[in-house]
Amino acid sequence: MSDRLNILYNKKPCYDIVFSGDFQDLAAELAALEIQDKKICVITDSHVASLYGDEVMDILQGICKKNVLFSFTAGEKSKTLDTVKDIYTFLINEKFDRKDLLIALGGGVVGDITGFAAATYLRGIDFVQIPTTLLAQADSSIGGKTGVDFDGFKNMVGAFYMPRLVYMNVGVLKTLDDRQFFSGFAEIMKHGLIKDAVFYEWLLEHMYEICDRDTDTLLEMVEQSSKIKKAVVEKDPTEKGDRALLNFGHTIGHAIEKARNFSLTHGECVALGAVAAAFISWKKELLSMEEYYEIRDMFVPFNLPISMEELDQEEILRLTKSDKKVEGDSIKFILLKKVGKAVIDRTVTDEEILNAISEIHYVEDCE
Ligand code: GLY
């Protein structure tokens, strides 16, 4: 029997997150959603389709009315309204109605697009998340954020829309390449940094098992990380307040992601953004110098960068200020008071941001 967490939405039980080391319990979990008379569309990308498409389609065979698969080109560039339109067309051609079900099989892009298509097709049909990257398991599959990028802005169009089930198989993490694995790990570290010092210490103590991708350690890590995210999203499901704490590292991180044209992974940018935010926290005397350097250096054993060459400081400042986390003229920055305690701060100046970007800008010493 797999472990599970039940996520509340507006204080009512909403959906389960199931934690498993394989897909063995998937059929039973889906059967509990009474799918025997439903059509199911598995939505995935070209990469994940070749890895897990057949396995998941085989599991669905005979337990639902009909199962079909829709696959789009892997990558952030597909996270557009055009892909959503292609999904609508496919669902209409396959005669999907409101009682049918979508399954998002893949990483964050697949989950966000599928969730948005589910939220809007026929004013809302059910969907299930099967996240296959650590980034999606740690972050994007929990909490009901769905959407697409628009006009160069990340996640600009979307909806809060809850899945019926999230099935996390940590077994799939074994086939992730190192960069993708550690990209997701940055979000897990973020959860410890903003909310739970004990979990953060546990991560550091289990560094070797995590890097070796030991199944039991991954199960424990993903479940504990999900508990932290659960507590935050249940308290503030639509980001009116404290859910913004989850954006620690993302304010400058998103700007770097865009400035470097998505050549860095999301987690690499979050790590750089987290170092910059911790630096600002030190300069504002929220953290001590020792705390800042400890936080910064602990990204290194997990293959995450703490500085980067070719960061155009003015461009990153401009992009930081054009992010949707800006309210009026003030940027909603997430800073740290200590490990495990994050705060929202609206007083960060352009000069403080430029100094922080300079701190993470690696310039080779020519002498
Ligand atoms: N990824 C941040 C959130 O779910 O709010």
XYZ file of C-alpha atoms and ligand atoms in Angstrom:
372
model
C 0.000 0.000 0.000
C 1.487 3.347 -1.051
C 1.785 6.351 1.248
C -0.623 9.224 0.603
C -1.440 12.780 1.596
C -4.869 14.331 1.193
C -4.823 17.931 0.012
C -7.566 20.228 1.279
C -8.958 23.045 -0.876
C -10.906 25.741 0.948
C -10.663 23.484 4.028
C -12.412 20.538 2.315
C -10.732 17.246 1.235
C -9.924 17.698 -2.450
C -7.433 15.167 -3.844
C -4.855 12.598 -2.811
C -1.166 12.608 -3.570
C 0.012 8.986 -3.750
C 3.728 8.222 -3.274
C 5.064 5.056 -4.858
C 8.270 3.542 -6.246
C 6.533 2.239 -9.413
C 3.256 2.274 -11.376
C 1.824 -0.847 -9.667
C -0.924 0.972 -7.758
C -1.917 3.304 -10.603
C -4.759 1.103 -11.920
C -6.348 0.810 -8.458
C -5.953 4.543 -7.768
C -7.601 5.429 -11.089
C -10.338 2.811 -10.582
C -11.238 4.598 -7.335
C -12.172 7.584 -9.533
C -14.837 5.404 -11.195
C -13.377 5.555 -14.671
C -15.004 2.434 -16.168
C -17.441 4.505 -18.295
C -15.034 7.349 -19.040
C -12.851 8.123 -22.026
C -9.313 9.016 -20.958
C -6.843 11.148 -22.890
C -3.226 10.841 -21.755
C -1.481 14.115 -22.597
C 2.288 13.934 -22.741
C 5.302 15.213 -24.679
C 7.490 13.609 -27.335
C 10.175 12.719 -24.775
C 7.998 11.163 -22.048
C 5.759 9.413 -24.609
C 8.695 7.259 -25.674
C 9.645 6.431 -22.062
C 6.310 5.808 -20.294
C 3.527 6.276 -22.879
C 3.077 2.558 -23.619
C 3.294 1.524 -19.941
C 0.560 3.946 -18.867
C -1.644 3.170 -21.908
C -1.328 -0.576 -21.087
C -2.429 0.090 -17.495
C -5.523 1.932 -18.793
C -6.448 -0.852 -21.224
C -9.719 -2.456 -20.095
C -10.256 -0.268 -17.010
C -11.893 2.650 -18.868
C -14.221 3.030 -21.853
C -11.528 4.200 -24.277
C -7.985 5.531 -23.956
C -6.165 7.795 -26.406
C -2.823 9.592 -26.285
C -1.988 13.147 -27.365
C 1.697 14.085 -27.571
C 3.300 17.457 -28.319
C 6.918 18.527 -28.903
C 8.844 18.490 -25.607
C 10.064 21.808 -24.199
C 9.042 25.158 -22.733
C 8.492 26.525 -26.271
C 5.362 24.339 -26.506
C 3.806 25.927 -23.418
C 1.494 28.136 -25.472
C -2.169 28.668 -26.250
C -1.470 27.043 -29.658
C -0.748 23.703 -27.943
C -3.893 24.103 -25.828
C -5.851 24.742 -29.046
C -4.425 21.516 -30.558
C -5.580 19.643 -27.433
C -9.115 21.098 -27.695
C -9.280 20.048 -31.383
C -8.081 16.536 -30.518
C -10.615 16.180 -27.682
C -13.468 17.422 -29.894
C -12.496 14.963 -32.655
C -12.392 12.150 -30.079
C -15.830 13.274 -28.775
C -14.692 13.928 -25.199
C -17.459 15.238 -22.962
C -17.493 16.737 -19.473
C -17.537 13.418 -17.614
C -14.330 12.203 -19.310
C -10.814 12.541 -17.914
C -7.405 13.903 -18.905
C -4.129 12.540 -17.544
C -1.008 14.729 -17.538
C 1.956 12.382 -17.949
C 5.177 14.364 -17.838
C 7.022 17.299 -16.328
C 5.880 20.792 -15.426
C 5.091 21.903 -18.972
C 2.814 18.884 -19.550
C 1.122 19.318 -16.155
C 0.528 23.060 -16.578
C -0.832 22.761 -20.138
C -3.012 19.728 -19.384
C -4.372 21.371 -16.240
C -5.248 24.511 -18.195
C -6.907 22.496 -20.979
C -8.852 20.577 -18.296
C -9.892 23.820 -16.554
C -11.281 25.302 -19.758
C -12.483 22.457 -22.011
C -16.298 22.413 -21.704
C -15.823 24.754 -18.688
C -13.877 22.091 -16.824
C -13.266 18.355 -16.959
C -11.382 16.180 -14.467
C -7.670 15.593 -14.709
C -5.004 13.515 -13.007
C -1.327 14.431 -12.633
C 1.397 11.815 -13.136
C 4.508 13.971 -12.743
C 7.624 12.347 -14.236
C 10.293 14.900 -13.285
C 11.519 15.841 -9.837
C 10.618 19.460 -10.616
C 7.000 18.484 -11.262
C 6.859 16.121 -8.253
C 8.394 18.693 -5.909
C 6.484 21.689 -7.093
C 4.224 22.111 -10.093
C 1.922 19.087 -9.676
C 0.812 20.237 -6.198
C -1.505 23.148 -5.567
C -3.560 23.506 -8.738
C -1.619 26.157 -10.646
C -2.186 25.620 -14.379
C -1.417 27.770 -17.395
C 0.754 28.734 -20.328
C 3.373 31.347 -21.227
C 2.107 34.304 -23.248
C 3.884 37.004 -25.221
C 7.235 36.181 -23.616
C 5.846 36.137 -20.063
C 6.023 32.892 -18.101
C 2.703 31.501 -16.798
C 0.904 34.709 -17.770
C -2.411 33.024 -18.676
C -3.846 30.320 -16.453
C -6.232 29.171 -13.776
C -6.224 27.580 -10.358
C -7.730 24.189 -11.066
C -7.339 21.145 -8.834
C -6.553 17.637 -10.128
C -8.517 14.598 -8.909
C -5.306 12.699 -8.072
C -1.536 13.147 -8.170
C 0.368 9.875 -8.606
C 4.048 10.287 -7.787
C 6.219 7.384 -8.900
C 9.740 8.194 -7.704
C 10.991 5.218 -9.752
C 10.835 7.437 -12.869
C 13.419 9.763 -11.328
C 16.112 7.144 -12.028
C 15.976 7.869 -15.778
C 16.239 11.653 -15.401
C 19.520 13.149 -16.518
C 21.563 14.746 -13.730
C 20.773 18.331 -14.703
C 17.020 17.680 -14.644
C 17.233 15.784 -11.355
C 19.118 18.555 -9.566
C 16.887 21.160 -11.174
C 13.960 19.648 -9.250
C 16.098 19.309 -6.167
C 16.468 23.118 -6.044
C 12.706 23.382 -5.318
C 13.015 20.778 -2.567
C 15.859 22.710 -0.953
C 13.725 25.846 -1.289
C 10.956 24.194 0.759
C 13.424 23.519 3.593
C 14.900 27.019 3.402
C 11.560 28.842 3.567
C 9.643 26.634 6.012
C 11.476 23.768 7.682
C 15.033 23.863 9.084
C 14.774 20.225 10.268
C 13.966 19.036 6.740
C 16.785 21.209 5.336
C 19.272 19.555 7.718
C 17.877 16.124 6.785
C 18.587 16.903 3.104
C 22.184 17.840 3.894
C 22.626 14.705 6.036
C 21.289 12.504 3.217
C 23.339 14.167 0.487
C 24.987 10.913 -0.666
C 21.771 8.848 -0.749
C 19.997 11.664 -2.623
C 22.783 11.977 -5.201
C 22.749 8.148 -5.586
C 18.930 8.325 -6.033
C 18.264 5.663 -3.415
C 14.537 4.802 -3.781
C 13.621 4.905 -0.055
C 15.440 8.218 0.404
C 13.686 9.703 -2.654
C 10.305 8.539 -1.334
C 10.968 10.148 2.044
C 12.346 13.312 0.437
C 9.443 13.812 -2.004
C 6.837 13.042 0.676
C 8.333 15.422 3.265
C 8.760 18.150 0.650
C 5.126 17.667 -0.458
C 3.982 18.047 3.165
C 5.600 21.483 3.289
C 3.996 22.552 0.027
C 0.652 21.082 1.169
C 0.662 23.235 4.316
C 1.381 26.397 2.301
C -1.163 25.864 -0.495
C -3.917 24.753 1.883
C -3.570 27.960 3.894
C -3.489 30.223 0.836
C -4.677 28.315 -2.263
C -4.915 31.312 -4.613
C -1.784 33.208 -3.518
C -3.394 36.114 -1.715
C -0.675 35.967 0.945
C 1.839 33.409 2.181
C 1.802 31.177 -0.911
C 4.087 33.848 -2.385
C 6.806 32.510 -0.039
C 7.138 29.616 -2.503
C 8.557 32.173 -4.941
C 11.789 32.381 -2.935
C 14.600 32.408 -5.516
C 12.153 32.891 -8.384
C 12.071 36.697 -8.634
C 15.628 37.043 -9.945
C 15.609 33.351 -11.018
C 12.851 33.852 -13.614
C 14.685 36.905 -14.971
C 17.899 34.877 -15.415
C 15.927 32.054 -17.036
C 14.575 34.487 -19.602
C 17.802 36.465 -20.068
C 19.662 33.212 -20.803
C 16.907 32.152 -23.204
C 16.036 29.004 -21.174
C 19.506 27.493 -21.718
C 19.805 27.002 -17.936
C 17.419 24.669 -16.108
C 14.662 26.143 -13.928
C 16.372 24.816 -10.778
C 19.738 26.280 -11.761
C 18.041 29.681 -12.073
C 16.176 29.169 -8.771
C 19.482 28.338 -7.033
C 21.088 31.522 -8.447
C 17.982 33.509 -7.479
C 18.033 31.968 -3.988
C 21.678 32.943 -3.498
C 20.854 36.492 -4.660
C 17.847 36.677 -2.287
C 19.928 35.309 0.618
C 22.599 37.923 -0.196
C 19.977 40.697 -0.017
C 18.753 39.162 3.284
C 22.299 39.435 4.652
C 22.724 43.018 3.430
C 19.398 43.931 5.068
C 20.705 42.318 8.299
C 18.055 39.611 8.363
C 20.744 36.898 8.007
C 24.272 36.944 9.406
C 27.227 36.735 7.030
C 27.944 33.146 8.209
C 24.345 32.114 7.556
C 24.498 33.630 4.053
C 27.703 31.798 3.099
C 26.423 28.491 4.531
C 23.165 28.737 2.569
C 25.047 29.677 -0.602
C 27.638 26.891 -0.356
C 25.120 24.106 0.334
C 23.835 24.284 -3.277
C 27.265 23.182 -4.543
C 27.212 19.469 -3.484
C 23.881 19.145 -5.316
C 25.388 20.326 -8.623
C 23.563 23.656 -8.485
C 25.313 26.908 -9.452
C 25.980 29.745 -7.004
C 27.415 32.051 -9.668
C 27.245 32.291 -13.446
C 29.162 33.981 -16.216
C 27.453 36.220 -18.776
C 24.789 37.799 -16.597
C 23.819 41.173 -18.017
C 23.005 42.985 -14.770
C 20.878 45.783 -16.242
C 18.885 43.342 -18.369
C 18.234 41.058 -15.395
C 17.102 44.039 -13.301
C 14.741 45.087 -16.106
C 13.336 41.564 -16.447
C 12.998 41.217 -12.656
C 10.906 44.376 -12.604
C 8.708 43.237 -15.495
C 7.854 39.934 -13.780
C 4.260 39.465 -12.661
C 5.369 39.452 -9.002
C 5.544 43.243 -9.251
C 2.510 44.857 -7.613
C 2.201 48.554 -8.484
C 5.766 49.801 -8.332
C 7.069 47.484 -5.611
C 8.523 44.043 -6.219
C 7.290 41.309 -3.889
C 10.655 39.880 -2.826
C 10.971 36.786 -0.652
C 13.823 37.062 1.836
C 15.095 34.792 4.620
C 15.217 35.627 8.335
C 16.881 32.280 9.019
C 16.873 28.785 7.551
C 13.217 27.690 7.755
C 11.751 31.206 7.985
C 10.990 33.298 4.874
C 9.303 36.697 4.758
C 7.719 38.882 2.073
C 9.556 42.192 1.600
C 8.483 45.102 -0.601
C 11.384 47.434 0.162
C 14.163 45.963 -2.011
C 15.728 48.739 -4.111
C 17.198 48.629 -7.634
C 20.650 49.117 -6.103
C 20.202 46.122 -3.779
C 19.064 43.986 -6.719
C 22.032 45.092 -8.858
C 24.452 44.308 -5.999
C 22.895 40.860 -5.592
C 23.197 40.145 -9.324
C 26.808 41.289 -9.167
C 27.372 38.803 -6.281
C 26.200 35.857 -8.427
C 27.916 37.117 -11.603
C 31.067 35.058 -12.151
C 33.827 37.056 -13.801
C 37.017 35.189 -14.649
C 40.095 36.708 -13.086
C 42.482 37.438 -16.006
C 45.579 38.127 -13.895
N 5.339 27.102 -7.710
C 4.856 27.952 -6.714
C 3.435 27.671 -6.328
O 2.927 26.608 -6.578
O 2.803 28.526 -5.766
